[in-house]
Coordinates of C-alpha atoms and ligand atoms in Angstrom, one line a residue:
M870 CA -31.1 -3.5 47.8
T871 CA -30.3 -6.2 45.3
F872 CA -32.1 -6.4 41.9
T873 CA -32.1 -9.8 40.2
N874 CA -33.6 -11.3 37.1
T875 CA -35.3 -14.6 36.6
M876 CA -32.2 -16.1 34.9
E877 CA -30.6 -16.6 38.3
V878 CA -30.4 -20.1 39.7
A879 CA -33.0 -21.3 42.2
L880 CA -32.1 -21.2 45.9
A881 CA -31.7 -24.3 48.1
V882 CA -33.1 -23.8 51.6
R883 CA -33.5 -26.0 54.6
A884 CA -37.1 -26.8 55.5
F885 CA -39.1 -29.1 57.8
G886 CA -41.8 -31.3 56.4
A887 CA -43.1 -34.8 55.8
Y888 CA -43.1 -37.4 53.1
A889 CA -46.3 -39.1 54.2
G890 CA -49.2 -38.5 56.6
D891 CA -48.1 -41.3 59.0
K892 CA -44.5 -40.1 59.1
P893 CA -43.0 -37.6 61.4
L894 CA -41.8 -34.3 60.0
E895 CA -38.1 -34.1 59.3
A896 CA -35.5 -31.7 57.9
M897 CA -35.3 -31.6 54.1
D898 CA -33.7 -29.4 51.5
I899 CA -36.1 -27.6 49.1
E900 CA -35.8 -25.2 46.3
R901 CA -37.1 -21.7 46.0
R902 CA -37.4 -20.0 42.7
A903 CA -35.0 -17.2 41.8
T904 CA -36.4 -13.8 42.6
G905 CA -38.5 -12.7 39.7
A906 CA -39.2 -9.1 38.6
H907 CA -42.3 -8.9 40.8
D908 CA -41.0 -11.1 43.6
V909 CA -39.8 -10.5 47.2
K910 CA -37.3 -12.8 48.8
I911 CA -37.8 -13.2 52.5
E912 CA -35.5 -14.6 55.2
I913 CA -38.1 -16.3 57.4
A914 CA -37.6 -15.5 61.1
Y915 CA -40.6 -17.3 62.6
C916 CA -43.6 -19.3 61.5
G917 CA -46.7 -20.0 63.5
V918 CA -48.2 -23.5 63.8
C919 CA -51.8 -23.5 62.7
H920 CA -54.2 -26.5 63.2
S921 CA -54.6 -26.4 59.4
D922 CA -50.9 -27.4 59.2
L923 CA -51.7 -30.5 61.3
H924 CA -54.9 -31.4 59.3
Q925 CA -52.9 -31.1 56.0
V926 CA -49.6 -32.8 57.0
R927 CA -51.2 -35.7 58.8
A928 CA -53.5 -36.1 55.7
E929 CA -56.7 -35.6 57.7
W930 CA -58.3 -33.6 54.9
G931 CA -57.1 -35.8 52.0
G932 CA -55.4 -34.4 48.9
T933 CA -52.0 -33.7 50.6
R934 CA -49.2 -33.4 48.1
W935 CA -45.8 -34.9 49.2
P936 CA -43.4 -33.8 50.4
C937 CA -45.5 -31.4 52.5
V938 CA -43.9 -28.4 54.1
P939 CA -46.6 -26.6 56.1
G940 CA -46.6 -23.1 57.5
H941 CA -48.7 -20.0 56.5
E942 CA -48.0 -17.7 59.4
I943 CA -44.7 -16.3 58.1
V944 CA -42.8 -13.3 59.3
G945 CA -39.3 -12.2 58.4
R946 CA -37.1 -9.7 56.7
V947 CA -36.9 -8.9 53.0
T948 CA -33.4 -9.8 51.6
E949 CA -34.0 -9.1 47.9
V950 CA -36.6 -7.6 45.6
G951 CA -37.2 -8.0 41.9
G952 CA -36.7 -5.0 39.5
H953 CA -40.4 -4.1 39.3
V954 CA -41.1 -4.3 43.0
K955 CA -42.2 -0.8 44.2
N956 CA -43.7 -1.5 47.6
F957 CA -40.9 -3.3 49.4
K958 CA -37.1 -3.0 49.9
A959 CA -34.4 -5.1 51.4
G960 CA -34.5 -4.9 55.2
D961 CA -38.3 -4.4 55.5
L962 CA -40.2 -6.5 58.1
V963 CA -42.9 -8.4 56.3
G964 CA -45.4 -11.2 56.6
V965 CA -46.9 -13.8 54.3
G966 CA -50.1 -15.6 55.2
C967 CA -52.2 -18.3 53.6
I968 CA -52.3 -17.0 50.0
V969 CA -49.4 -16.6 47.5
D970 CA -51.4 -16.2 44.2
S971 CA -54.8 -16.1 42.6
C972 CA -56.2 -16.0 39.1
G973 CA -56.7 -12.2 39.0
E974 CA -59.5 -12.5 36.5
C975 CA -62.6 -14.1 38.1
P976 CA -65.5 -12.1 39.7
E977 CA -64.0 -12.8 43.2
C978 CA -60.6 -11.3 42.3
A979 CA -62.4 -8.4 40.5
D980 CA -64.1 -7.7 43.8
G981 CA -60.8 -7.9 45.7
Y982 CA -61.6 -11.2 47.3
E983 CA -58.7 -13.4 46.2
N984 CA -59.3 -15.6 49.3
Y985 CA -62.6 -16.7 47.6
C986 CA -61.0 -17.2 44.1
D987 CA -61.3 -20.8 42.8
G988 CA -57.8 -20.4 41.4
M989 CA -56.4 -19.2 44.7
I990 CA -52.9 -20.7 45.4
A991 CA -52.4 -21.3 49.1
T992 CA -48.9 -21.0 50.6
Y993 CA -48.5 -24.8 50.8
N994 CA -50.0 -27.8 49.0
F995 CA -51.3 -25.9 45.9
P996 CA -50.1 -26.4 42.3
T997 CA -47.2 -24.2 41.1
E998 CA -44.6 -24.1 38.3
D999 CA -41.9 -24.1 41.0
A1000 CA -40.3 -27.3 42.2
P1001 CA -41.6 -29.8 43.2
G1002 CA -44.9 -28.7 41.4
H1003 CA -46.8 -27.7 44.6
T1004 CA -46.3 -24.8 47.0
L1005 CA -44.1 -25.4 50.1
G1006 CA -44.8 -23.3 53.2
G1007 CA -43.1 -21.4 55.9
Y1008 CA -41.4 -24.1 58.0
S1009 CA -38.3 -23.1 56.1
Q1010 CA -35.5 -20.6 56.0
Q1011 CA -36.5 -18.5 53.0
I1012 CA -39.5 -18.0 50.7
V1013 CA -40.0 -16.1 47.4
V1014 CA -43.4 -14.5 47.0
N1015 CA -45.0 -12.2 44.5
E1016 CA -45.2 -8.7 46.1
G1017 CA -49.0 -8.6 45.8
Y1018 CA -49.2 -11.2 48.6
V1019 CA -46.6 -9.8 51.0
L1020 CA -47.7 -7.7 53.9
H1021 CA -46.0 -4.9 55.8
V1022 CA -45.4 -5.6 59.5
K1023 CA -45.5 -2.3 61.6
H1024 CA -45.2 -3.8 65.1
D1025 CA -41.9 -3.4 66.9
E1026 CA -39.3 -6.0 65.9
D1027 CA -39.1 -7.5 69.3
K1028 CA -42.7 -8.6 68.9
L1029 CA -42.1 -10.3 65.6
A1030 CA -42.5 -13.9 66.7
A1031 CA -45.8 -13.0 68.3
V1032 CA -47.0 -11.2 65.1
A1033 CA -46.6 -14.4 63.1
P1034 CA -49.9 -15.9 64.1
L1035 CA -51.8 -12.8 63.0
L1036 CA -51.1 -13.9 59.4
C1037 CA -53.7 -16.7 59.7
A1038 CA -55.3 -16.8 63.1
G1039 CA -55.5 -13.0 63.2
I1040 CA -57.1 -12.5 59.7
T1041 CA -59.3 -15.5 60.0
T1042 CA -61.0 -14.0 63.0
Y1043 CA -60.7 -10.3 62.1
S1044 CA -62.5 -10.8 58.7
P1045 CA -65.7 -12.4 60.0
L1046 CA -65.8 -10.2 63.1
K1047 CA -65.7 -7.1 60.8
H1048 CA -68.1 -8.6 58.2
W1049 CA -70.7 -9.3 60.8
N1050 CA -70.4 -5.8 62.3
T1051 CA -68.7 -6.5 65.6
G1052 CA -68.5 -3.3 67.7
P1053 CA -69.9 -1.5 70.7
G1054 CA -73.4 -2.7 71.7
K1055 CA -72.8 -6.2 70.1
K1056 CA -72.6 -9.4 72.1
V1057 CA -70.1 -11.7 70.4
G1058 CA -69.2 -15.3 71.4
I1059 CA -65.9 -17.0 70.5
V1060 CA -66.0 -20.8 70.6
G1061 CA -62.7 -22.7 71.1
I1062 CA -59.9 -20.7 72.8
G1063 CA -57.0 -22.0 70.8
G1064 CA -54.8 -20.2 68.2
L1065 CA -57.8 -18.7 66.3
G1066 CA -60.1 -18.3 69.2
H1067 CA -57.6 -16.4 71.5
M1068 CA -57.0 -13.9 68.6
G1069 CA -60.8 -13.7 68.1
V1070 CA -61.2 -12.7 71.8
K1071 CA -58.5 -10.0 71.6
I1072 CA -59.7 -8.6 68.3
A1073 CA -63.5 -8.6 69.2
H1074 CA -62.6 -6.9 72.5
A1075 CA -60.5 -4.2 70.7
M1076 CA -63.5 -3.7 68.3
G1077 CA -65.6 -2.8 71.4
A1078 CA -67.9 -5.7 71.6
H1079 CA -69.1 -7.6 74.8
V1080 CA -67.1 -10.8 74.4
V1081 CA -68.0 -14.2 75.8
A1082 CA -65.3 -16.9 75.4
F1083 CA -66.6 -20.5 75.2
T1084 CA -64.1 -23.2 76.2
T1085 CA -64.1 -26.9 76.9
S1086 CA -61.1 -26.4 79.2
E1087 CA -61.8 -25.4 82.8
S1088 CA -58.1 -24.4 82.9
K1089 CA -58.7 -21.6 80.4
R1090 CA -61.4 -19.9 82.5
E1091 CA -59.2 -17.3 84.1
A1092 CA -56.8 -17.1 81.2
A1093 CA -59.6 -16.2 78.8
L1094 CA -60.6 -13.2 81.0
A1095 CA -57.0 -12.0 80.8
L1096 CA -57.2 -12.1 76.9
G1097 CA -60.1 -9.6 77.0
A1098 CA -63.2 -11.7 77.4
D1099 CA -65.9 -10.1 79.5
E1100 CA -67.3 -13.5 80.4
V1101 CA -66.2 -17.1 80.1
V1102 CA -68.5 -20.1 79.7
V1103 CA -67.2 -23.6 80.2
S1104 CA -69.3 -25.2 77.5
R1105 CA -69.6 -28.6 79.2
N1106 CA -71.7 -26.9 81.8
E1107 CA -75.3 -26.8 80.6
D1108 CA -76.5 -24.3 83.2
E1109 CA -73.8 -21.8 82.2
M1110 CA -74.8 -22.3 78.5
A1111 CA -78.5 -21.8 79.3
A1112 CA -77.8 -18.5 81.0
H1113 CA -76.8 -17.1 77.6
A1114 CA -79.9 -18.3 75.6
L1115 CA -81.2 -16.0 72.9
S1116 CA -78.6 -13.3 73.6
F1117 CA -75.8 -13.3 70.9
D1118 CA -75.5 -11.1 67.8
L1119 CA -72.6 -13.3 66.5
I1120 CA -70.9 -16.5 67.5
L1121 CA -67.6 -17.2 65.9
N1122 CA -66.9 -20.9 66.1
T1123 CA -63.2 -21.9 65.7
V1124 CA -63.4 -25.5 67.0
A1125 CA -61.3 -28.0 65.0
A1126 CA -63.5 -31.1 65.8
P1127 CA -67.1 -32.2 65.1
H1128 CA -69.5 -31.1 67.8
N1129 CA -73.2 -30.2 68.5
L1130 CA -73.8 -26.9 66.8
D1131 CA -77.3 -26.6 68.2
A1132 CA -75.9 -25.9 71.6
Y1133 CA -74.6 -22.6 70.2
I1134 CA -77.4 -21.8 67.7
N1135 CA -79.8 -21.7 70.6
L1136 CA -77.7 -18.9 72.1
L1137 CA -78.2 -16.6 69.1
K1138 CA -80.8 -13.8 69.2
R1139 CA -83.4 -13.5 66.5
D1140 CA -81.4 -12.7 63.3
G1141 CA -78.1 -13.7 65.0
T1142 CA -75.4 -15.5 63.1
M1143 CA -73.0 -18.3 63.9
T1144 CA -70.0 -18.3 61.6
L1145 CA -67.9 -21.4 61.3
V1146 CA -64.2 -21.1 60.6
G1147 CA -63.0 -24.5 62.0
V1148 CA -62.6 -27.2 59.4
P1149 CA -62.9 -30.6 61.2
A1150 CA -61.8 -33.7 59.3
E1151 CA -65.2 -35.2 60.1
A1152 CA -68.6 -33.5 59.5
H1153 CA -70.5 -31.9 62.4
P1154 CA -73.8 -33.5 63.3
A1155 CA -76.6 -31.8 61.2
P1156 CA -78.0 -28.8 63.0
N1157 CA -81.7 -28.5 63.9
V1158 CA -83.1 -26.5 61.0
A1159 CA -86.1 -25.4 63.0
A1160 CA -83.8 -23.6 65.5
L1161 CA -82.6 -21.5 62.5
I1162 CA -86.1 -21.0 60.9
F1163 CA -88.0 -19.9 64.0
K1164 CA -85.6 -17.1 64.9
R1165 CA -84.4 -16.2 61.3
R1166 CA -80.9 -17.2 62.5
S1167 CA -78.0 -17.8 60.1
L1168 CA -75.3 -20.4 60.0
A1169 CA -72.4 -19.1 58.0
G1170 CA -68.7 -19.8 57.1
S1171 CA -65.7 -17.6 56.4
L1172 CA -62.3 -18.3 54.8
I1173 CA -59.2 -16.3 56.0
G1174 CA -59.5 -12.8 54.5
C1175 CA -58.3 -11.0 51.4
I1176 CA -54.9 -9.4 51.1
P1177 CA -55.9 -5.7 51.7
E1178 CA -58.0 -6.8 54.7
T1179 CA -54.9 -8.7 56.0
Q1180 CA -52.9 -5.5 55.9
E1181 CA -55.8 -3.7 57.5
M1182 CA -55.8 -6.3 60.3
L1183 CA -52.0 -6.1 60.8
D1184 CA -52.3 -2.3 61.1
F1185 CA -55.3 -2.6 63.5
C1186 CA -53.3 -5.0 65.7
A1187 CA -50.2 -2.7 65.6
K1188 CA -52.4 0.3 66.6
H1189 CA -54.1 -1.7 69.4
N1190 CA -50.9 -3.4 70.5
I1191 CA -52.3 -6.8 69.8
V1192 CA -50.1 -9.9 69.2
A1193 CA -50.6 -13.6 69.8
D1194 CA -49.7 -15.3 73.1
I1195 CA -47.1 -17.8 71.9
E1196 CA -44.9 -20.7 73.0
M1197 CA -41.7 -20.8 70.9
I1198 CA -40.5 -24.2 69.7
R1199 CA -37.7 -25.6 67.6
A1200 CA -38.7 -27.1 64.2
D1201 CA -37.9 -30.6 65.5
E1202 CA -40.5 -30.2 68.2
V1203 CA -43.4 -29.6 65.9
D1204 CA -44.8 -33.2 66.0
A1205 CA -45.0 -33.0 69.8
A1206 CA -46.6 -29.6 69.4
Y1207 CA -49.3 -31.0 67.1
D1208 CA -50.0 -33.7 69.7
R1209 CA -50.4 -31.0 72.4
M1210 CA -52.7 -28.9 70.1
I1211 CA -55.1 -31.9 69.7
K1212 CA -55.4 -31.9 73.5
G1213 CA -56.0 -28.2 73.6
D1214 CA -52.7 -27.9 75.5
V1215 CA -51.3 -24.7 74.2
K1216 CA -51.6 -21.1 75.3
Y1217 CA -52.3 -20.3 72.6
R1218 CA -50.1 -20.7 69.5
F1219 CA -46.8 -22.5 68.9
V1220 CA -44.3 -20.6 66.8
I1221 CA -41.3 -22.1 65.2
D1222 CA -38.0 -20.3 65.5
T1223 CA -36.5 -20.9 62.1
A1224 CA -33.0 -20.4 63.4
S1225 CA -33.5 -24.0 64.6
L1226 CA -33.4 -25.1 61.0
A1227 CA -29.8 -24.2 60.5
G1228 CA -27.1 -26.9 60.4
Ligands
LIG578 P1 -56.3 -24.9 67.8 O1 -55.3 -24.0 68.2 O2 -56.1 -26.4 68.0 O3 -57.7 -24.5 68.6 C1 -58.9 -25.2 68.5 C2 -59.6 -25.1 69.8 O4 -60.9 -25.7 69.7 C3 -59.0 -25.9 70.9 O5 -57.9 -25.1 71.6 C4 -60.1 -26.1 71.9 O6 -60.4 -25.0 72.6 C5 -61.3 -26.3 70.9 N1 -61.5 -27.7 70.7 C6 -60.7 -28.6 70.1 N2 -61.2 -29.8 70.1 C7 -62.4 -29.7 70.6 C8 -63.5 -30.6 70.8 N3 -63.4 -31.9 70.5 N4 -64.6 -30.1 71.4 C9 -64.7 -28.8 71.7 N5 -63.7 -27.9 71.5 C10 -62.6 -28.4 71.0 O7 -56.8 -24.7 66.3 P2 -56.7 -23.4 65.4 O8 -55.4 -23.3 64.8 O9 -57.3 -22.3 66.2 O10 -57.7 -23.8 64.2 C11 -59.0 -24.1 64.5 C12 -59.7 -24.7 63.2 O11 -59.8 -23.6 62.3 C13 -59.0 -25.8 62.5 O12 -59.9 -26.7 62.0 C14 -58.3 -25.1 61.3 O13 -58.0 -25.9 60.2 C15 -59.4 -24.1 61.0 N6 -58.9 -22.9 60.3 C16 -59.8 -22.3 59.4 C17 -59.4 -21.2 58.7 C18 -60.4 -20.5 57.8 O14 -60.0 -19.7 57.0 N7 -61.7 -20.9 57.9 C19 -58.2 -20.6 58.9 C20 -57.3 -21.2 59.8 C21 -57.7 -22.3 60.5 P3 -60.9 -25.1 74.2 O15 -59.8 -25.7 74.9 O16 -61.1 -23.6 74.5 O17 -62.2 -25.8 74.1
LIG579 ZN1 -53.9 -21.3 59.4

């Protein structure tokens, strides 16, 4: 184990990012801060490719800070810890997800929900004192993170690449599934069988619910059953949709594009909830309020999950032998991967092998 102090020089590392929303991503050298007393330095082995990366780096959401280095599904090995770090040591397998800091003082932080803190600092594109003034994500060789935002990975090391997507796709589905009481006797729908959705199917199945996968892709019908869905509905087929009217306790909607929410709201039971986690660049058409009122249904949202819950999710997935289904890519293939994601052409998560950044 190496102890350091903050007087050490910052670290130059190779990363992959973009200088503008209409430019392809390219190799660049970035700086990481020296490992502070409460910091953990991580050699990044793999980083998952989330649709949020695409929204942000292609400037679909607005507010992108340049250069933008995306990536918040980070796994790797600890190489150095600061002198006050108790919970990690060099050599540990760890993960970093979407959050690297929060205010620590607001009511949300006091309740342990740093993911809902207005001062939450996301892993990329958020203000920081580190160069260049905003956070830079996991499409890079190394990262330095306060130990409070680092997670222990307990899966076998040979599964490490497939663990990476748990750090965002896993927790973003686990948290609402748990909050809305997914378990035996509950009928749960997962809409959009992409990176988030396929994790949602696996986790809801492991929680014991009856799981129905909704997909626009006929080609995913058999594949979704293999993920653990009890039934699959191709959502373009109105008869298949109608067969599930008034039957769901919870529908978790992960779709990354605007679409008709009423088609799903009508499938909820009385008191059922549809929780949105997808963040399309354009708004959804307004839902039919009467469909909510007449059955006391709820339309809700959910943002990733807090740090303790992320550790709980990783431990749950290790126990149930759950990892993502991945397609490994080189960093210089990420633009092509984004194009395929938009077409729904990935089963189900691209993961960057950061060894491809060397040289
Ligand atoms: P993804 O891998 O691209 O999957 C999205 C899936 O939605 C697609 O595979 C496709 O599934 C379906 N879909 C896409 N376009 C569609 C359309 N026009 N109509 C109907 N279905 C469509 O994306 P992801 O990484 O899972 O992320 C999904 C969304 O969640 C993104 O907006 C992302 O920014 C957001 N997100 C939110 C949070 C949060 O905390 N709330 C965290 C992470 C990501 P089928 O082929 O099965 O139809
Ligand atoms: Zn994400």
